[in-house]
Short mmCIF file of C-alpha atoms and ligand atoms in Angstrom, two decimals:
data_model
loop_
_atom_site.label_atom_id
_atom_site.label_comp_id
_atom_site.label_asym_id
_atom_site.label_seq_id
_atom_site.Cartn_x
_atom_site.Cartn_y
_atom_site.Cartn_z
CA MET A 1 106.41 115.96 106.28
CA ASN A 2 104.00 113.52 107.86
CA ALA A 3 100.35 113.60 106.87
CA LEU A 4 97.67 113.86 109.51
CA VAL A 5 95.49 110.76 109.87
CA ASP A 6 91.81 110.70 110.91
CA PHE A 7 90.88 107.05 110.58
CA HIS A 8 87.29 107.37 111.83
CA CYS A 9 85.22 110.43 110.95
CA HIS A 10 81.52 110.62 110.04
CA ILE A 11 82.00 113.10 107.20
CA ASP A 12 78.43 112.58 105.97
CA LEU A 13 76.96 113.78 109.28
CA TYR A 14 78.40 117.32 109.01
CA PRO A 15 76.31 120.06 107.40
CA ASP A 16 78.50 120.33 104.28
CA PRO A 17 80.39 117.09 103.49
CA PRO A 18 81.87 118.21 100.14
CA SER A 19 83.55 121.23 101.71
CA LEU A 20 84.90 119.12 104.58
CA ILE A 21 86.33 116.65 102.05
CA ALA A 22 87.91 119.56 100.17
CA GLU A 23 89.43 120.76 103.46
CA CYS A 24 90.94 117.31 104.12
CA ASP A 25 92.46 117.32 100.64
CA ARG A 26 93.77 120.86 101.03
CA LEU A 27 95.33 120.16 104.44
CA GLY A 28 96.55 116.69 103.48
CA ILE A 29 94.58 114.79 106.12
CA ARG A 30 94.23 111.11 105.30
CA THR A 31 90.66 110.51 106.42
CA LEU A 32 88.40 107.47 106.58
CA ALA A 33 84.80 108.59 106.02
CA VAL A 34 82.84 105.99 107.95
CA THR A 35 79.08 105.65 107.46
CA THR A 36 76.22 104.22 109.50
CA THR A 37 73.93 102.50 106.98
CA PRO A 38 74.45 100.65 103.71
CA LYS A 39 72.05 103.15 102.08
CA ALA A 40 74.62 105.91 102.65
CA TRP A 41 77.28 104.20 100.52
CA PRO A 42 76.46 105.49 96.99
CA GLN A 43 76.38 109.13 98.09
CA ASN A 44 79.60 108.85 100.12
CA LYS A 45 81.32 107.08 97.26
CA LYS A 46 80.28 109.86 94.89
CA TRP A 47 81.44 112.64 97.24
CA THR A 48 84.89 111.07 97.63
CA GLU A 49 85.36 109.86 94.07
CA PHE A 50 87.97 112.47 93.19
CA SER A 51 89.35 113.06 96.65
CA THR A 52 93.09 112.62 97.10
CA HIS A 53 92.92 112.03 100.86
CA VAL A 54 89.43 110.85 101.87
CA ARG A 55 88.29 107.24 101.46
CA PRO A 56 84.69 106.10 101.98
CA ALA A 57 83.76 103.14 104.17
CA LEU A 58 80.65 100.96 103.84
CA GLY A 59 78.97 100.87 107.23
CA PHE A 60 76.31 99.17 109.31
CA HIS A 61 76.35 100.80 112.75
CA PRO A 62 75.35 98.55 115.67
CA GLN A 63 73.07 101.26 117.06
CA VAL A 64 70.87 101.08 113.95
CA ALA A 65 71.33 97.37 113.24
CA ALA A 66 67.94 96.35 114.69
CA GLU A 67 65.83 98.81 112.71
CA ARG A 68 67.90 98.32 109.52
CA GLU A 69 68.53 94.62 109.46
CA HIS A 70 66.60 94.51 106.19
CA GLU A 71 69.48 96.46 104.58
CA LEU A 72 71.84 93.45 104.83
CA PRO A 73 71.30 92.52 101.16
CA LEU A 74 72.29 96.07 100.24
CA PHE A 75 75.48 95.70 102.30
CA GLU A 76 76.21 92.49 100.44
CA GLU A 77 75.58 94.18 97.09
CA TYR A 78 77.97 97.08 97.80
CA LEU A 79 80.72 95.12 99.54
CA PRO A 80 82.66 94.13 96.39
CA GLU A 81 83.23 97.83 95.58
CA ALA A 82 84.22 98.85 99.13
CA ARG A 83 87.79 98.36 100.32
CA TYR A 84 87.00 99.97 103.69
CA ILE A 85 84.19 98.81 105.96
CA GLY A 86 82.81 100.76 108.93
CA GLU A 87 81.36 101.65 111.14
CA VAL A 88 80.32 98.15 112.18
CA GLY A 89 80.46 96.25 115.46
CA LEU A 90 78.55 95.72 118.68
CA ASP A 91 77.17 98.02 121.38
CA ALA A 92 76.12 96.46 124.68
CA GLY A 93 75.73 99.79 126.47
CA PRO A 94 72.49 100.31 128.40
CA ARG A 95 70.70 102.11 125.54
CA HIS A 96 71.37 99.40 122.97
CA TYR A 97 71.64 96.21 124.97
CA GLN A 98 68.12 95.10 124.03
CA SER A 99 69.04 94.96 120.33
CA LEU A 100 72.14 92.84 120.88
CA ASP A 101 70.70 89.74 119.17
CA SER A 102 69.98 91.70 116.04
CA GLN A 103 73.38 93.45 116.28
CA LEU A 104 75.10 90.08 116.50
CA ARG A 105 73.28 88.74 113.43
CA VAL A 106 74.31 91.82 111.43
CA PHE A 107 77.92 91.93 112.67
CA ARG A 108 78.47 88.21 112.15
CA ARG A 109 77.08 88.43 108.60
CA VAL A 110 79.33 91.44 107.92
CA LEU A 111 82.38 89.45 109.05
CA GLU A 112 81.37 86.39 107.01
CA LEU A 113 81.02 88.56 103.92
CA CYS A 114 84.36 90.26 104.58
CA ALA A 115 86.02 86.85 104.89
CA LEU A 116 84.62 86.00 101.44
CA HIS A 117 86.10 89.23 100.00
CA PRO A 118 89.62 89.31 101.46
CA GLY A 119 91.61 92.50 101.94
CA ARG A 120 88.99 94.64 103.66
CA ILE A 121 89.99 97.10 106.37
CA ILE A 122 87.26 97.29 108.97
CA SER A 123 86.60 100.05 111.55
CA VAL A 124 84.89 98.37 114.48
CA HIS A 125 82.82 99.74 117.40
CA SER A 126 82.95 97.61 120.57
CA VAL A 127 81.23 99.49 123.41
CA ARG A 128 80.96 97.16 126.42
CA SER A 129 81.42 94.27 124.05
CA ALA A 130 85.16 93.89 123.40
CA SER A 131 85.15 90.18 124.25
CA ARG A 132 82.09 89.49 122.11
CA VAL A 133 83.66 91.37 119.20
CA LEU A 134 86.96 89.49 119.57
CA ASP A 135 85.15 86.14 119.80
CA ALA A 136 83.33 86.92 116.55
CA LEU A 137 86.56 87.98 114.82
CA LYS A 138 88.35 84.84 115.91
CA GLU A 139 85.51 82.65 114.69
CA LEU A 140 84.63 84.37 111.42
CA LEU A 141 87.50 86.47 110.08
CA PRO A 142 90.86 84.70 109.75
CA THR A 143 93.63 87.32 110.19
CA GLU A 144 94.89 86.93 106.63
CA ARG A 145 91.42 87.68 105.24
CA GLY A 146 90.93 91.17 106.62
CA THR A 147 92.26 93.69 109.11
CA VAL A 148 90.32 95.26 111.93
CA VAL A 149 90.85 98.69 113.42
CA LEU A 150 89.20 98.91 116.83
CA HIS A 151 87.74 102.39 117.08
CA TRP A 152 87.44 104.04 120.54
CA PHE A 153 88.51 100.80 122.22
CA SER A 154 87.48 100.67 125.89
CA GLY A 155 88.12 97.04 126.80
CA SER A 156 90.43 95.66 129.45
CA LYS A 157 94.17 95.04 129.24
CA SER A 158 93.68 91.34 128.58
CA GLU A 159 91.13 92.10 125.86
CA ALA A 160 93.60 94.53 124.31
CA SER A 161 96.28 91.90 124.23
CA ARG A 162 93.85 89.41 122.64
CA ALA A 163 93.08 92.06 120.02
CA VAL A 164 96.77 92.56 119.32
CA ASP A 165 97.18 88.80 118.84
CA LEU A 166 94.30 88.89 116.33
CA GLY A 167 96.19 91.53 114.33
CA CYS A 168 93.96 94.47 115.28
CA TYR A 169 94.93 98.12 115.09
CA PHE A 170 93.54 100.82 117.40
CA SER A 171 92.34 104.27 116.36
CA ILE A 172 92.74 106.67 119.26
CA ASN A 173 90.75 109.87 119.79
CA ARG A 174 91.17 112.82 122.11
CA ALA A 175 88.49 111.69 124.59
CA MET A 176 90.43 108.44 125.06
CA VAL A 177 93.73 110.25 125.59
CA GLU A 178 92.18 112.55 128.17
CA GLY A 179 89.94 109.90 129.76
CA LYS A 180 90.51 108.05 132.98
CA ARG A 181 91.44 104.83 131.20
CA CYS A 182 94.26 106.39 129.21
CA ASP A 183 96.79 104.11 130.94
CA LEU A 184 95.66 101.28 128.71
CA ILE A 185 96.78 103.18 125.60
CA LYS A 186 100.37 103.14 126.84
CA THR A 187 100.33 99.35 126.81
CA LEU A 188 99.33 99.11 123.12
CA PRO A 189 102.06 98.32 120.58
CA ARG A 190 103.18 101.51 118.86
CA ASP A 191 103.02 99.90 115.45
CA ARG A 192 99.25 99.34 115.85
CA LEU A 193 98.23 102.92 116.64
CA LEU A 194 96.23 105.29 114.43
CA THR A 195 94.45 108.54 115.26
CA GLU A 196 90.78 109.46 114.80
CA THR A 197 88.31 112.20 115.72
CA ASP A 198 85.00 110.25 115.59
CA GLY A 199 83.60 113.64 114.64
CA PRO A 200 80.99 115.01 114.84
CA PHE A 201 80.36 112.80 117.92
CA THR A 202 83.25 114.39 119.82
CA ASN A 203 83.69 118.08 120.55
CA LEU A 204 86.50 120.55 120.62
CA GLY A 205 85.34 123.34 122.87
CA ALA A 206 81.77 124.17 121.92
CA ARG A 207 81.84 122.81 118.37
CA PRO A 208 82.04 119.29 116.89
CA ALA A 209 85.59 118.06 116.30
CA LYS A 210 86.74 117.69 112.68
CA PRO A 211 89.72 116.12 110.92
CA ALA A 212 91.77 119.34 111.11
CA ASP A 213 91.71 118.92 114.93
CA ILE A 214 93.85 115.77 114.80
CA PRO A 215 96.96 117.68 115.99
CA VAL A 216 95.27 118.10 119.40
CA THR A 217 95.02 114.30 119.67
CA LEU A 218 98.61 113.86 118.47
CA ILE A 219 99.89 116.27 121.12
CA GLY A 220 97.98 114.51 123.91
CA LEU A 221 98.91 111.03 122.74
CA ALA A 222 102.60 111.89 122.32
CA SER A 223 102.77 113.31 125.81
CA LEU A 224 100.93 110.28 127.24
CA MET A 225 103.44 107.99 125.57
CA GLY A 226 106.44 110.12 126.40
CA ILE A 227 107.59 110.53 122.80
CA GLY A 228 107.89 113.51 120.47
CA ILE A 229 104.96 114.65 118.35
CA ASP A 230 106.91 114.24 115.10
CA GLU A 231 108.01 110.77 116.10
CA LEU A 232 104.42 109.77 116.86
CA SER A 233 103.12 111.34 113.67
CA HIS A 234 105.76 109.47 111.67
CA GLN A 235 104.80 106.21 113.41
CA VAL A 236 101.10 106.74 112.63
CA ASN A 237 101.98 107.31 108.97
CA LEU A 238 104.04 104.12 108.88
CA ASN A 239 101.18 102.24 110.52
CA LEU A 240 98.64 103.52 108.02
CA GLN A 241 100.95 102.57 105.18
CA ALA A 242 101.39 99.06 106.56
CA LEU A 243 97.64 98.75 107.01
CA VAL A 244 96.53 99.85 103.57
CA ILE A 245 99.21 98.08 101.55
CA GLU A 246 97.61 95.42 99.35
CA ARG A 247 98.47 91.99 100.63
MN1 MN B 301 81.79 106.53 115.12
#
């Protein structure tokens, strides 16, 4: 049977992270626990130390980059012990546009450090900044040095095809599948697709979405792509395996 995959979930922002991690293990949901600040790394690492299915990621979220730029040395200190990086990236939406310079300094430094420690898998935020993110990847992270998973990608078709050429994967959530730009998803190569919840920042009904809700995304994505749910789930498992294999 195929495992469920939630490749972008903020486990540490739910009220009871250890019980959510236990639920992922019990239900066999392969989950990437992304974080927002380098300071969060030790606690997330501890929570997931004995987890069979949840892996922690060292993060530096663009929306806090400006106020936390001083945590860059901490990011650098923890990087050697983190195989997964995220959430990192850029956010040029109206609420965060004014911190873009600081975001760029942080994101560029993150990519430089990842290039120095090859083999990292990086979950990247790119709100209204797909081209800027792709420019930075092309300049600073040679494809053989690390792999990027674009989380909640909302760029154009040509940006998507640039991302594919740079070796990027895409983690797809339910809001994307049900959104008005879902046509773009159909154009992405099947062997680059993963699933995510981005919980607790997305909802299912009146409550925050959680990893166990991934089947809802699988159902929507399979129907969008015109393939069976099992076939899609199998493909996502193959993709995750290809992504995490040591190279
Ligand atoms: Mn997120």
